[in-house]
Short mmCIF file of C-alpha atoms and ligand atoms in Angstrom, two decimals:
data_model
loop_
_atom_site.label_atom_id
_atom_site.label_comp_id
_atom_site.label_asym_id
_atom_site.label_seq_id
_atom_site.Cartn_x
_atom_site.Cartn_y
_atom_site.Cartn_z
CA MET A 2 -14.63 12.21 -19.36
CA ARG A 3 -13.80 11.89 -15.71
CA PRO A 4 -16.09 13.76 -13.30
CA VAL A 5 -14.68 16.92 -11.74
CA ASN A 6 -14.46 17.05 -7.95
CA PRO A 7 -13.35 19.67 -5.43
CA TYR A 8 -10.06 17.95 -4.55
CA LEU A 9 -8.51 17.64 -7.99
CA ASP A 10 -7.62 20.81 -9.87
CA GLY A 11 -6.61 20.99 -13.53
CA ASP A 12 -2.95 20.16 -12.79
CA LEU A 13 -3.84 17.05 -10.80
CA MET A 14 -6.32 15.93 -13.46
CA ALA A 15 -3.59 16.36 -16.09
CA LEU A 16 -1.15 14.37 -13.94
CA ALA A 17 -3.74 11.61 -13.53
CA GLU A 18 -4.29 11.56 -17.29
CA GLN A 19 -0.55 11.30 -17.92
CA ALA A 20 -0.28 8.44 -15.37
CA ARG A 21 -3.24 6.67 -16.96
CA ARG A 22 -1.72 6.85 -20.44
CA PHE A 23 1.56 5.47 -19.10
CA ALA A 24 -0.21 2.73 -17.13
CA ILE A 25 -2.24 1.61 -20.15
CA ALA A 26 0.78 1.59 -22.46
CA ARG A 27 3.48 0.25 -20.15
CA VAL A 28 2.02 -1.34 -16.98
CA ALA A 29 -1.16 -3.10 -18.10
CA PRO A 30 0.42 -5.32 -20.78
CA GLY A 31 2.49 -7.28 -18.20
CA PHE A 32 -0.27 -7.51 -15.53
CA GLN A 33 -0.92 -11.25 -15.85
CA GLU A 34 2.62 -12.21 -16.83
CA ARG A 35 4.05 -10.70 -13.61
CA ASP A 36 1.44 -12.65 -11.62
CA ARG A 37 2.94 -15.80 -13.14
CA THR A 38 6.63 -14.93 -12.89
CA ARG A 39 6.26 -13.26 -9.45
CA VAL A 40 8.96 -10.73 -10.34
CA LEU A 41 8.64 -6.95 -10.29
CA ASP A 42 9.84 -5.36 -13.49
CA ARG A 43 12.82 -3.19 -12.55
CA THR A 44 12.97 -1.59 -16.00
CA LEU A 45 9.36 -0.51 -15.60
CA MET A 46 10.16 0.79 -12.10
CA ALA A 47 12.92 2.95 -13.57
CA GLU A 48 10.51 4.24 -16.25
CA MET A 49 8.01 5.16 -13.53
CA GLY A 50 10.80 6.98 -11.72
CA ALA A 51 11.88 8.84 -14.86
CA MET A 52 8.27 10.00 -15.36
CA GLY A 53 8.23 11.45 -11.81
CA PHE A 54 5.56 8.98 -10.68
CA ILE A 55 7.37 7.68 -7.59
CA ALA A 56 6.87 9.68 -4.37
CA PRO A 57 6.25 13.03 -6.13
CA GLU A 58 5.41 14.48 -2.71
CA LEU A 59 9.06 14.31 -1.58
CA PRO A 60 11.11 17.52 -1.70
CA GLU A 61 13.12 18.10 -4.89
CA ALA A 62 16.36 17.77 -2.89
CA PHE A 63 15.43 14.11 -2.37
CA GLY A 64 14.47 13.53 -5.99
CA GLY A 65 10.75 14.22 -5.54
CA LEU A 66 8.72 16.95 -7.24
CA GLY A 67 7.66 18.78 -4.07
CA MET A 68 4.01 18.10 -4.89
CA GLY A 69 1.20 17.36 -2.45
CA SER A 70 -0.17 14.07 -1.19
CA LEU A 71 -3.02 14.26 -3.71
CA ALA A 72 -0.48 13.99 -6.54
CA ALA A 73 0.75 10.72 -5.03
CA GLY A 74 -2.89 9.65 -4.65
CA VAL A 75 -3.91 10.08 -8.28
CA ILE A 76 -0.78 8.27 -9.48
CA HIS A 77 -1.37 5.36 -7.09
CA GLU A 78 -4.91 5.07 -8.40
CA GLU A 79 -3.85 4.99 -12.06
CA ILE A 80 -0.97 2.53 -11.69
CA ALA A 81 -3.17 0.24 -9.53
CA ARG A 82 -5.87 0.20 -12.22
CA ALA A 83 -3.31 -1.44 -14.48
CA ASP A 84 -1.58 -3.64 -11.87
CA LEU A 85 -2.08 -3.42 -8.12
CA SER A 86 1.19 -5.25 -7.49
CA MET A 87 3.16 -2.75 -9.55
CA SER A 88 1.58 0.14 -7.63
CA TYR A 89 3.31 -1.25 -4.52
CA VAL A 90 6.40 0.46 -5.93
CA ASN A 91 4.55 3.75 -5.40
CA LEU A 92 3.12 2.76 -2.04
CA LEU A 93 6.38 1.56 -0.47
CA ALA A 94 8.20 4.62 -1.82
CA SER A 95 5.62 7.07 -0.45
CA LEU A 96 5.40 5.34 2.95
CA ASN A 97 9.13 4.79 3.44
CA GLY A 98 10.16 7.96 1.60
CA GLN A 99 8.45 10.26 4.09
CA ILE A 100 9.76 8.20 7.03
CA LEU A 101 13.34 8.47 5.76
CA ALA A 102 13.02 12.13 4.76
CA ARG A 103 11.55 13.09 8.13
CA HIS A 104 13.48 10.90 10.52
CA GLY A 105 16.70 9.80 8.80
CA GLU A 106 20.18 11.32 8.82
CA PRO A 107 20.32 13.33 5.56
CA LYS A 108 23.80 12.04 4.60
CA LEU A 109 22.59 8.45 4.80
CA VAL A 110 19.08 8.76 3.43
CA GLY A 111 19.68 11.40 0.73
CA PRO A 112 21.27 9.06 -1.84
CA TRP A 113 18.75 6.30 -1.02
CA LEU A 114 15.82 8.66 -1.50
CA ARG A 115 17.13 9.74 -4.87
CA ARG A 116 17.45 6.09 -5.95
CA LEU A 117 13.96 5.46 -4.58
CA THR A 118 12.30 8.27 -6.55
CA GLN A 119 14.20 7.24 -9.69
CA GLY A 120 12.84 3.71 -9.40
CA GLU A 121 16.31 2.29 -8.79
CA ALA A 122 15.70 1.06 -5.26
CA LEU A 123 12.88 -0.75 -3.50
CA ILE A 124 12.54 -0.35 0.25
CA ALA A 125 10.37 -2.67 2.36
CA LEU A 126 8.69 -1.88 5.66
CA ALA A 127 9.29 -4.56 8.29
CA LEU A 128 6.98 -4.40 11.27
CA THR A 129 5.02 -7.68 11.54
CA GLU A 130 6.52 -10.58 13.49
CA PRO A 131 5.50 -14.25 13.63
CA ARG A 132 3.74 -13.84 16.96
CA GLY A 133 1.34 -11.22 15.60
CA GLY A 134 0.81 -8.12 13.52
CA SER A 135 -2.31 -6.49 14.96
CA ASP A 136 -0.69 -5.93 18.35
CA ALA A 137 2.01 -4.08 16.45
CA ALA A 138 3.85 -2.60 19.46
CA ASN A 139 4.41 -6.03 20.97
CA LEU A 140 7.66 -6.63 19.11
CA ARG A 141 10.41 -9.12 19.96
CA LEU A 142 13.10 -8.51 17.32
CA ARG A 143 16.04 -7.31 19.46
CA ILE A 144 18.05 -4.21 18.63
CA GLU A 145 21.03 -3.76 20.95
CA ARG A 146 23.78 -1.16 20.97
CA ASP A 147 27.33 -2.43 20.60
CA GLY A 148 29.92 0.34 20.25
CA GLY A 149 29.07 2.39 17.17
CA ASP A 150 26.57 -0.15 15.88
CA TYR A 151 23.13 -1.54 16.51
CA VAL A 152 22.94 -5.34 16.40
CA LEU A 153 19.69 -6.95 15.19
CA ASN A 154 18.47 -10.44 16.04
CA GLY A 155 15.05 -11.82 15.20
CA GLU A 156 12.47 -12.36 12.46
CA LYS A 157 10.04 -10.21 10.53
CA THR A 158 7.31 -11.94 8.59
CA SER A 159 4.68 -11.23 5.93
CA ILE A 160 6.80 -8.38 4.60
CA SER A 161 5.85 -7.13 1.12
CA ALA A 162 8.77 -7.40 -1.33
CA ALA A 163 10.87 -9.17 1.34
CA ASP A 164 12.99 -10.99 -1.22
CA GLN A 165 13.07 -8.22 -3.84
CA ALA A 166 13.75 -5.14 -1.71
CA ASP A 167 17.17 -3.52 -1.49
CA ALA A 168 16.69 -2.21 2.05
CA ALA A 169 14.07 -2.13 4.80
CA VAL A 170 12.77 0.13 7.53
CA VAL A 171 12.88 -2.29 10.47
CA PHE A 172 11.12 -1.84 13.80
CA GLY A 173 12.57 -3.66 16.82
CA ARG A 174 12.80 -3.65 20.58
CA THR A 175 15.45 -1.55 22.27
CA GLY A 176 13.56 -1.29 25.57
CA SER A 177 12.16 -3.99 27.84
CA VAL A 178 9.21 -6.13 26.72
CA GLU A 179 7.09 -4.34 29.35
CA SER A 180 7.90 -0.93 27.83
CA GLY A 181 5.54 -1.76 24.92
CA ALA A 182 5.33 0.96 22.27
CA ARG A 183 7.78 3.11 24.26
CA GLY A 184 10.64 0.63 23.79
CA VAL A 185 10.57 0.39 20.00
CA THR A 186 13.22 1.83 17.67
CA ALA A 187 13.18 2.07 13.87
CA LEU A 188 16.32 1.43 11.79
CA PHE A 189 17.18 1.70 8.12
CA VAL A 190 18.76 -1.62 7.12
CA PRO A 191 20.27 -2.37 3.69
CA LEU A 192 19.34 -5.99 3.04
CA ASP A 193 22.75 -7.00 1.69
CA LEU A 194 24.30 -6.70 5.15
CA PRO A 195 25.89 -9.92 6.50
CA GLY A 196 23.46 -11.91 8.64
CA VAL A 197 20.29 -11.09 6.64
CA THR A 198 18.45 -14.01 5.02
CA ARG A 199 15.04 -14.02 3.35
CA SER A 200 12.21 -16.28 2.24
CA ARG A 201 9.30 -15.93 -0.20
CA PHE A 202 5.68 -17.00 0.46
CA ASP A 203 3.29 -18.45 -2.12
CA CYS A 204 0.66 -15.67 -2.00
CA HIS A 205 -2.97 -15.80 -3.12
CA GLY A 206 -2.66 -12.43 -4.90
CA GLN A 207 -0.29 -9.46 -5.24
CA ARG A 208 2.12 -12.08 -6.52
CA ALA A 209 4.49 -9.81 -8.42
CA ILE A 210 5.42 -7.90 -5.26
CA GLY A 211 4.98 -10.95 -3.02
CA ARG A 212 5.60 -11.36 0.69
CA GLY A 213 8.12 -13.21 2.75
CA SER A 214 10.18 -13.30 5.93
CA LEU A 215 13.35 -11.45 6.83
CA PHE A 216 15.73 -13.12 9.28
CA PHE A 217 18.35 -11.10 11.15
CA GLU A 218 21.25 -12.89 12.82
CA ASN A 219 23.75 -10.54 14.46
CA VAL A 220 23.20 -7.96 11.71
CA ARG A 221 25.21 -4.80 12.42
CA ALA A 222 23.94 -1.39 11.32
CA PRO A 223 25.71 1.86 12.33
CA LEU A 224 23.97 4.10 14.90
CA SER A 225 23.49 6.66 12.11
CA HIS A 226 20.90 4.28 10.59
CA ARG A 227 18.40 5.03 13.36
CA LEU A 228 15.17 6.72 12.24
CA GLY A 229 13.82 9.09 14.88
CA GLU A 230 14.84 8.77 18.50
CA GLU A 231 15.71 5.59 20.33
CA ASN A 232 12.63 3.97 21.92
CA LYS A 233 10.37 6.43 20.08
CA GLY A 234 10.26 4.64 16.74
CA PHE A 235 6.72 3.48 17.22
CA VAL A 236 5.20 6.78 18.25
CA GLN A 237 7.14 8.97 15.79
CA VAL A 238 7.48 6.78 12.75
CA MET A 239 4.07 5.09 12.79
CA GLN A 240 2.41 8.40 11.96
CA GLY A 241 3.39 7.68 8.36
CA PHE A 242 0.71 5.02 8.21
CA ASP A 243 -2.05 7.63 7.99
CA PHE A 244 -0.63 8.51 4.59
CA SER A 245 -0.34 4.93 3.32
CA ARG A 246 -3.86 4.08 4.47
CA ALA A 247 -5.43 6.73 2.25
CA LEU A 248 -3.17 5.67 -0.63
CA ILE A 249 -4.18 2.02 -0.19
CA GLY A 250 -7.80 3.15 -0.35
CA LEU A 251 -7.18 4.75 -3.74
CA GLN A 252 -5.23 1.74 -5.00
CA ALA A 253 -8.09 -0.61 -4.12
CA LEU A 254 -10.68 1.75 -5.60
CA GLY A 255 -8.62 2.09 -8.79
CA VAL A 256 -9.05 -1.66 -9.21
CA ALA A 257 -12.78 -1.40 -8.37
CA ARG A 258 -13.32 1.37 -10.90
CA VAL A 259 -11.66 -0.39 -13.80
CA ALA A 260 -13.61 -3.57 -12.96
CA LEU A 261 -16.87 -1.59 -12.97
CA GLU A 262 -16.05 0.18 -16.24
CA GLU A 263 -15.30 -3.11 -18.01
CA THR A 264 -18.42 -4.72 -16.56
CA TRP A 265 -20.74 -1.84 -17.54
CA ALA A 266 -19.40 -2.07 -21.10
CA HIS A 267 -19.85 -5.84 -21.15
CA VAL A 268 -23.43 -5.89 -19.81
CA ALA A 269 -24.50 -3.15 -22.20
CA GLU A 270 -23.22 -5.22 -25.14
CA ARG A 271 -23.90 -8.86 -24.20
CA GLN A 272 -27.40 -10.10 -25.03
CA ALA A 273 -29.66 -12.60 -23.24
CA PHE A 274 -33.37 -13.19 -23.80
CA GLY A 275 -33.25 -10.72 -26.70
CA ARG A 276 -31.97 -7.77 -24.64
CA PRO A 277 -28.69 -6.43 -23.35
CA LEU A 278 -27.88 -7.83 -19.90
CA SER A 279 -28.06 -4.28 -18.50
CA ALA A 280 -31.81 -4.24 -19.25
CA PHE A 281 -32.27 -6.63 -16.33
CA GLN A 282 -32.38 -4.86 -13.00
CA GLY A 283 -30.81 -7.90 -11.36
CA VAL A 284 -27.73 -7.00 -13.40
CA SER A 285 -27.67 -3.20 -13.46
CA HIS A 286 -28.88 -2.33 -9.96
CA PRO A 287 -26.14 -4.12 -8.00
CA LEU A 288 -23.61 -2.43 -10.28
CA ALA A 289 -25.25 0.97 -9.74
CA ASP A 290 -25.28 0.33 -6.00
CA LEU A 291 -21.56 -0.47 -5.87
CA ASP A 292 -20.67 2.33 -8.29
CA THR A 293 -22.33 4.77 -5.85
CA GLN A 294 -20.28 3.46 -2.95
CA VAL A 295 -17.05 3.59 -4.94
CA GLU A 296 -17.65 7.27 -5.78
CA ALA A 297 -18.24 8.05 -2.09
CA ALA A 298 -15.24 6.05 -0.84
CA ARG A 299 -12.98 7.70 -3.40
CA LEU A 300 -14.03 11.18 -2.22
CA LEU A 301 -13.23 10.12 1.36
CA CYS A 302 -9.73 9.03 0.31
CA LEU A 303 -9.12 12.26 -1.58
CA GLN A 304 -10.41 14.28 1.36
CA THR A 305 -8.03 12.44 3.70
CA LEU A 306 -5.06 13.37 1.51
CA TRP A 307 -6.39 16.93 1.25
CA LEU A 308 -6.51 17.13 5.06
CA ARG A 309 -2.93 15.77 5.21
CA ASP A 310 -1.74 18.45 2.79
CA ARG A 311 -3.21 21.07 5.11
CA GLY A 312 -1.61 19.61 8.24
CA ALA A 313 -5.06 18.82 9.67
CA PRO A 314 -5.74 15.69 11.76
CA HIS A 315 -6.76 12.76 9.58
CA SER A 316 -6.04 9.52 11.48
CA ALA A 317 -9.70 8.51 11.76
CA GLU A 318 -10.36 9.32 8.10
CA ALA A 319 -7.26 7.34 7.05
CA ALA A 320 -8.48 4.32 9.04
CA MET A 321 -11.91 4.66 7.36
CA CYS A 322 -10.23 4.60 3.92
CA LYS A 323 -8.18 1.57 4.89
CA TRP A 324 -11.02 -0.66 6.08
CA TRP A 325 -13.73 0.45 3.70
CA ALA A 326 -12.04 0.70 0.31
CA PRO A 327 -10.39 -2.76 0.13
CA LYS A 328 -13.58 -4.46 1.37
CA LEU A 329 -15.67 -2.47 -1.11
CA ALA A 330 -13.22 -3.21 -3.94
CA TYR A 331 -13.42 -6.91 -3.16
CA ASP A 332 -17.24 -6.75 -3.19
CA VAL A 333 -17.15 -4.87 -6.50
CA VAL A 334 -14.88 -7.36 -8.26
CA HIS A 335 -16.86 -10.22 -6.73
CA GLN A 336 -20.03 -8.71 -8.21
CA CYS A 337 -18.39 -8.01 -11.60
CA LEU A 338 -16.77 -11.39 -12.12
CA PRO A 339 -19.97 -13.47 -12.56
CA MET A 340 -21.37 -10.83 -14.94
CA PHE A 341 -18.90 -12.30 -17.46
CA GLY A 342 -20.46 -15.73 -16.94
CA HIS A 343 -18.13 -18.70 -17.23
CA GLY A 344 -15.51 -16.48 -18.87
CA GLY A 345 -15.09 -14.55 -15.62
CA TYR A 346 -13.96 -17.70 -13.89
CA ASP A 347 -11.08 -18.34 -16.33
CA ARG A 348 -7.61 -17.22 -15.29
CA GLY A 349 -7.67 -13.57 -16.34
CA PRO A 350 -7.74 -9.97 -15.19
CA MET A 351 -10.97 -10.19 -13.17
CA GLU A 352 -10.04 -13.20 -11.03
CA GLN A 353 -6.53 -11.73 -10.56
CA ARG A 354 -8.05 -8.47 -9.34
CA LEU A 355 -10.16 -10.41 -6.84
CA ARG A 356 -7.03 -12.11 -5.47
CA ASP A 357 -5.03 -8.88 -5.51
CA VAL A 358 -7.46 -6.61 -3.62
CA LEU A 359 -8.12 -9.18 -0.91
CA GLY A 360 -4.56 -8.71 0.37
CA PHE A 361 -5.35 -5.15 1.37
CA GLU A 362 -8.05 -6.36 3.77
CA ILE A 363 -5.13 -7.64 5.87
CA GLY A 364 -1.93 -5.81 4.88
CA ASP A 365 -1.30 -2.53 6.77
CA GLY A 366 -3.83 -3.56 9.43
CA THR A 367 -7.19 -5.33 9.35
CA ALA A 368 -10.66 -3.75 9.44
CA GLN A 369 -10.98 -4.55 13.14
CA ILE A 370 -7.84 -2.61 13.99
CA MET A 371 -8.92 0.30 11.79
CA LYS A 372 -12.31 0.43 13.51
CA THR A 373 -10.57 0.52 16.89
CA ILE A 374 -8.55 3.54 15.67
CA ILE A 375 -11.77 5.26 14.58
CA ALA A 376 -13.49 4.45 17.88
CA ARG A 377 -10.52 5.84 19.83
CA ALA A 378 -10.62 9.03 17.77
CA ARG A 379 -14.28 9.43 18.64
CA VAL A 380 -14.41 8.55 22.34
CA GLY A 381 -10.80 8.35 23.51
CA ARG A 382 -8.28 5.60 24.21
CA GLU A 383 -9.50 5.00 27.76
CA ALA A 384 -12.99 4.19 26.52
CA VAL A 385 -11.54 1.84 23.86
CA PRO A 386 -8.53 0.20 25.55
CA ALA A 387 -8.07 -2.68 23.05
C1 FAD B 29 -0.87 -8.61 1.38
C2 FAD B 29 -0.19 -8.34 2.69
C3 FAD B 29 0.88 -7.46 2.73
C4 FAD B 29 1.53 -7.23 3.94
N1 FAD B 29 2.63 -6.40 3.94
C5 FAD B 29 3.29 -6.17 5.10
C6 FAD B 29 4.46 -5.36 5.11
O1 FAD B 29 4.94 -4.89 4.06
N2 FAD B 29 5.09 -5.14 6.30
C7 FAD B 29 4.62 -5.65 7.46
O2 FAD B 29 5.22 -5.38 8.50
N3 FAD B 29 3.51 -6.44 7.48
C8 FAD B 29 2.84 -6.70 6.33
N4 FAD B 29 1.74 -7.53 6.32
C9 FAD B 29 1.30 -8.12 7.57
C10 FAD B 29 0.02 -7.47 8.11
O3 FAD B 29 0.27 -6.14 8.50
C11 FAD B 29 -0.52 -8.34 9.25
O4 FAD B 29 -0.86 -9.60 8.70
C12 FAD B 29 -1.74 -7.73 9.90
O5 FAD B 29 -1.38 -6.58 10.64
C13 FAD B 29 -2.44 -8.73 10.84
O6 FAD B 29 -1.54 -9.35 11.68
P1 FAD B 29 -1.54 -10.95 11.80
O7 FAD B 29 -1.50 -11.52 10.44
O8 FAD B 29 -0.44 -11.35 12.72
O9 FAD B 29 -2.94 -11.31 12.43
P2 FAD B 29 -3.33 -11.29 13.98
O10 FAD B 29 -2.77 -10.07 14.63
O11 FAD B 29 -3.00 -12.61 14.57
O12 FAD B 29 -4.92 -11.14 13.88
C14 FAD B 29 -5.73 -12.24 13.42
C15 FAD B 29 -7.18 -11.78 13.37
O13 FAD B 29 -7.61 -11.32 14.66
C16 FAD B 29 -8.13 -10.02 14.59
N5 FAD B 29 -7.78 -9.22 15.76
C17 FAD B 29 -6.56 -9.12 16.37
N6 FAD B 29 -6.64 -8.27 17.42
C18 FAD B 29 -7.92 -7.82 17.48
C19 FAD B 29 -8.63 -6.93 18.33
N7 FAD B 29 -8.01 -6.28 19.32
N8 FAD B 29 -9.94 -6.73 18.09
C20 FAD B 29 -10.58 -7.37 17.05
N9 FAD B 29 -9.96 -8.21 16.23
C21 FAD B 29 -8.64 -8.44 16.44
C22 FAD B 29 -7.47 -9.40 13.35
O14 FAD B 29 -8.25 -8.33 12.83
C23 FAD B 29 -7.38 -10.60 12.42
O15 FAD B 29 -8.60 -10.75 11.74
C24 FAD B 29 1.09 -7.83 5.13
C25 FAD B 29 0.01 -8.73 5.07
C26 FAD B 29 -0.62 -8.99 3.87
C27 FAD B 29 -1.73 -9.98 3.82
#
């Protein structure tokens, strides 16, 4: 029985249960195989879409279920328990879905959103450039107007699903370099346009979704592909990251929770010196310690989504979720793995989880950047300039 908490009512608990059953039956069996093949399962994506598990928070007109952010949260958590890489389908859809729904031209984005929620399209988010990701407003990819088109030239790097995505939300510079965040525009770019090429990295973890570079050479996208206003892409569109940061927290904690559950079961059963391993405080107390922190971090993530659903400010809370949960999840899996002795070190679910969660200590912004966001929320930008 899962513990009741104030954020999840009966409907959300039932949705979580449905997602868990699906994840156990359909997602978990291919967890290690997808790590080897490095290919997302499109059939599984479509099944997730058919179940209503992809971006359920989007309005029904866009193929969503018109549910709240917490619905997205519990689904992310359950799919990530089975395979963190596969839950990127949910994450990219929720992050990009709200950006497109809020800032895109309905005639353009409507059909894409319906494909997205049905699991028939994968959309990447392309912000990071080779010269740096933390200083995210300092972009160089050029976006220039030419008649009825924008023309893109430049490179995006470390982009999740770069070589598997069908389209990308691309941030680039329309203003001068000196204009900083105020000269950035966001565009929706189908990745089959002439002039787009891609590469794939050999990642430590999250290998089924993978990362890579996107190269744009005189790529033309109609003006109608702009998301938000020109030069305001950074300020308007980046607000979506508060949502993804809380979701990432729940993904990472989903992995932590399943690792803890398996480890508790193992140490209660495995014997050494005539007792179960759990009889030794050196075994059970570190697990109890981390279990406590996971419970607390999970409540913080749920609260952040709850605040979002009420239209309340939640940037600081989202940044807390984003730095704390992936670090905690890594510590949890790191603690759990040796509890299985030599077996934990074999290629298997535990070592894959360790590799997978580590990616979220970097992707979507590092802990240092998140702590700067929290500090700015507390004492203001002038007191925390960089
Ligand atoms: C698994 C994964 C998935 C990713 N997915 C995507 C994606 O889909 N789309 C996308 O656009 N990007 C993605 N990224 C890129 C990611 O967002 C960047 O790697 C990240 O923002 C850091 O940028 P960087 O790698 O250029 O490091 P840098 O910016 O060079 O930073 C290097 C180190 O310096 C520290 N640092 C930098 N500035 C400061 C400061 N002011 N104070 C203190 N410390 C500082 C950083 O915290 C970091 O530890 C992904 C990365 C990973 C690992």
